[in-house]
Amino acid sequence: MMTSLEEFTPYTSYRLHWFPYELTRCPNLKRSTVSTRALYGNYKYRPPFPELASEIDRIGELRPGTWGTTIRTCSVCDAPIGNSGPIQAWISLTVATDVLPLLVNACSTTCIEALSTPPEDYVQTPHRGGPAMEQPPAEDVF
């Protein structure tokens, strides 16, 4: 809902490892300063994405005490989320000047399929994370 946001600067927030997909809805966001070293999927270190609960596991389990705030609308189309809860996925996209790991809470597989293609050198499709998910090789940092 922060459509007038122009600059996003959580640089010293090293405990932030991902961001909500809704950041992509900020048309005026042109500048960002993020400590990308701390982010899931960072191209230099490739910290793993946590595994998201499967659709069957999460039905009726998205309690605010467990999952944070109540998810009421789709991250992609803003439609209401049904009683079965959102379909969650990770995706890495460019937001302003940084590639960020974004958590999508979608109302349907159609919304997941409508997501943009991530930049080269990142996982190229929306995914569920977890230890079995393969990421591109980390960049040589030497």
CSV table of C-alpha atoms in Angstrom, one decimal:
chain,number,residue,atom,x,y,z
A,1,MET,CA,0.0,0.0,0.0
A,2,MET,CA,3.0,2.3,0.0
A,3,THR,CA,2.7,3.4,-3.6
A,4,SER,CA,4.6,6.7,-3.0
A,5,LEU,CA,7.6,4.9,-1.5
A,6,GLU,CA,10.7,6.2,-3.4
A,7,GLU,CA,13.6,4.9,-1.4
A,8,PHE,CA,14.0,1.6,0.6
A,9,THR,CA,17.0,1.5,3.0
A,10,PRO,CA,17.0,-1.4,5.4
A,11,TYR,CA,20.8,-1.7,5.0
A,12,THR,CA,21.8,-2.4,8.6
A,13,SER,CA,18.9,-4.8,9.2
A,14,TYR,CA,21.0,-8.0,9.1
A,15,ARG,CA,18.1,-10.1,10.4
A,16,LEU,CA,16.0,-9.4,7.4
A,17,HIS,CA,16.5,-12.3,5.0
A,18,TRP,CA,13.6,-11.8,2.7
A,19,PHE,CA,10.9,-9.2,1.9
A,20,PRO,CA,7.2,-9.3,0.9
A,21,TYR,CA,6.4,-9.5,-2.8
A,22,GLU,CA,4.2,-6.5,-2.3
A,23,LEU,CA,7.3,-4.3,-2.6
A,24,THR,CA,7.0,-4.8,-6.4
A,25,ARG,CA,3.8,-2.8,-6.2
A,26,CYS,CA,5.7,0.5,-5.4
A,27,PRO,CA,5.9,2.2,-8.8
A,28,ASN,CA,7.9,5.1,-7.4
A,29,LEU,CA,10.5,3.0,-5.7
A,30,LYS,CA,13.8,3.8,-7.6
A,31,ARG,CA,16.5,3.5,-4.9
A,32,SER,CA,17.3,0.8,-2.4
A,33,THR,CA,20.2,0.0,-0.1
A,34,VAL,CA,19.9,-3.5,1.2
A,35,SER,CA,22.6,-5.7,2.9
A,36,THR,CA,22.3,-8.4,0.3
A,37,ARG,CA,24.9,-10.6,2.1
A,38,ALA,CA,22.1,-11.4,4.6
A,39,LEU,CA,19.5,-12.4,2.0
A,40,TYR,CA,18.3,-15.9,1.1
A,41,GLY,CA,19.7,-16.9,-2.3
A,42,ASN,CA,22.3,-14.1,-2.4
A,43,TYR,CA,24.5,-14.6,-5.5
A,44,LYS,CA,27.8,-14.6,-3.5
A,45,TYR,CA,26.9,-17.0,-0.7
A,46,ARG,CA,23.6,-18.7,-1.7
A,47,PRO,CA,22.1,-19.1,1.8
A,48,PRO,CA,19.2,-21.6,1.5
A,49,PHE,CA,15.6,-20.5,1.3
A,50,PRO,CA,13.5,-22.0,4.1
A,51,GLU,CA,11.1,-24.7,3.0
A,52,LEU,CA,7.5,-23.4,2.7
A,53,ALA,CA,4.7,-25.6,4.0
A,54,SER,CA,3.0,-27.7,1.3
A,55,GLU,CA,-0.6,-26.9,0.4
A,56,ILE,CA,-1.9,-29.8,2.4
A,57,ASP,CA,0.2,-29.0,5.4
A,58,ARG,CA,-0.9,-25.4,5.6
A,59,ILE,CA,-4.7,-25.7,5.3
A,60,GLY,CA,-6.1,-24.4,8.5
A,61,GLU,CA,-2.5,-23.9,9.9
A,62,LEU,CA,-1.9,-20.2,8.9
A,63,ARG,CA,-2.5,-18.9,12.4
A,64,PRO,CA,-1.1,-15.4,13.1
A,65,GLY,CA,0.9,-16.8,16.1
A,66,THR,CA,2.7,-19.3,13.8
A,67,TRP,CA,3.0,-17.5,10.5
A,68,GLY,CA,2.9,-13.8,11.4
A,69,THR,CA,0.1,-11.5,10.4
A,70,THR,CA,-3.1,-12.9,8.8
A,71,ILE,CA,-2.8,-13.0,5.0
A,72,ARG,CA,-6.0,-11.6,3.5
A,73,THR,CA,-5.2,-10.6,0.0
A,74,CYS,CA,-3.1,-12.0,-2.9
A,75,SER,CA,0.4,-10.5,-3.2
A,76,VAL,CA,0.0,-10.6,-7.0
A,77,CYS,CA,-3.6,-9.5,-7.9
A,78,ASP,CA,-4.9,-8.2,-4.5
A,79,ALA,CA,-7.9,-10.6,-4.7
A,80,PRO,CA,-9.1,-12.0,-1.4
A,81,ILE,CA,-7.4,-15.2,-0.2
A,82,GLY,CA,-9.9,-18.0,0.3
A,83,ASN,CA,-10.4,-20.1,3.5
A,84,SER,CA,-7.8,-22.6,2.4
A,85,GLY,CA,-5.1,-20.0,2.7
A,86,PRO,CA,-2.5,-18.7,0.2
A,87,ILE,CA,-0.3,-20.6,-2.1
A,88,GLN,CA,3.2,-19.5,-1.0
A,89,ALA,CA,6.3,-19.3,-3.2
A,90,TRP,CA,9.8,-17.7,-3.1
A,91,ILE,CA,11.0,-15.7,-6.0
A,92,SER,CA,14.1,-13.4,-6.5
A,93,LEU,CA,13.4,-10.2,-8.4
A,94,THR,CA,14.9,-6.8,-9.0
A,95,VAL,CA,13.3,-4.2,-6.7
A,96,ALA,CA,14.7,-0.8,-7.4
A,97,THR,CA,18.5,-1.4,-7.4
A,98,ASP,CA,18.8,-4.8,-5.7
A,99,VAL,CA,17.7,-8.4,-6.4
A,100,LEU,CA,15.6,-9.4,-3.4
A,101,PRO,CA,14.2,-12.7,-2.2
A,102,LEU,CA,10.4,-12.2,-2.1
A,103,LEU,CA,7.7,-14.2,-0.4
A,104,VAL,CA,4.6,-14.5,-2.5
A,105,ASN,CA,1.2,-15.2,-0.9
A,106,ALA,CA,-1.0,-16.0,-4.0
A,107,CYS,CA,-4.7,-16.7,-4.3
A,108,SER,CA,-4.2,-19.2,-7.2
A,109,THR,CA,-1.6,-21.0,-9.3
A,110,THR,CA,-2.6,-18.6,-12.1
A,111,CYS,CA,-1.0,-15.8,-10.0
A,112,ILE,CA,2.1,-17.8,-9.3
A,113,GLU,CA,2.4,-18.5,-13.1
A,114,ALA,CA,2.1,-14.8,-13.8
A,115,LEU,CA,5.2,-13.9,-11.8
A,116,SER,CA,8.1,-12.3,-13.7
A,117,THR,CA,11.2,-14.2,-14.6
A,118,PRO,CA,14.1,-13.7,-12.1
A,119,PRO,CA,17.4,-12.2,-13.2
A,120,GLU,CA,20.0,-14.5,-14.6
A,121,ASP,CA,22.1,-16.3,-12.0
A,122,TYR,CA,19.0,-16.7,-9.7
A,123,VAL,CA,16.6,-19.6,-9.5
A,124,GLN,CA,14.5,-19.1,-12.6
A,125,THR,CA,11.1,-20.1,-11.4
A,126,PRO,CA,9.0,-19.6,-8.3
A,127,HIS,CA,9.9,-22.3,-5.8
A,128,ARG,CA,9.1,-23.7,-2.3
A,129,GLY,CA,12.7,-23.5,-1.0
A,130,GLY,CA,14.1,-26.2,1.3
A,131,PRO,CA,17.4,-28.1,1.5
A,132,ALA,CA,16.7,-30.1,-1.8
A,133,MET,CA,16.2,-26.9,-3.9
A,134,GLU,CA,19.2,-26.3,-6.1
A,135,GLN,CA,20.4,-22.8,-6.6
A,136,PRO,CA,22.9,-21.6,-9.3
A,137,PRO,CA,26.5,-21.8,-8.1
A,138,ALA,CA,27.7,-19.0,-5.8
A,139,GLU,CA,29.9,-16.3,-7.3
A,140,ASP,CA,33.6,-16.7,-6.5
A,141,VAL,CA,34.2,-14.2,-3.8
A,142,PHE,CA,38.1,-14.4,-3.8
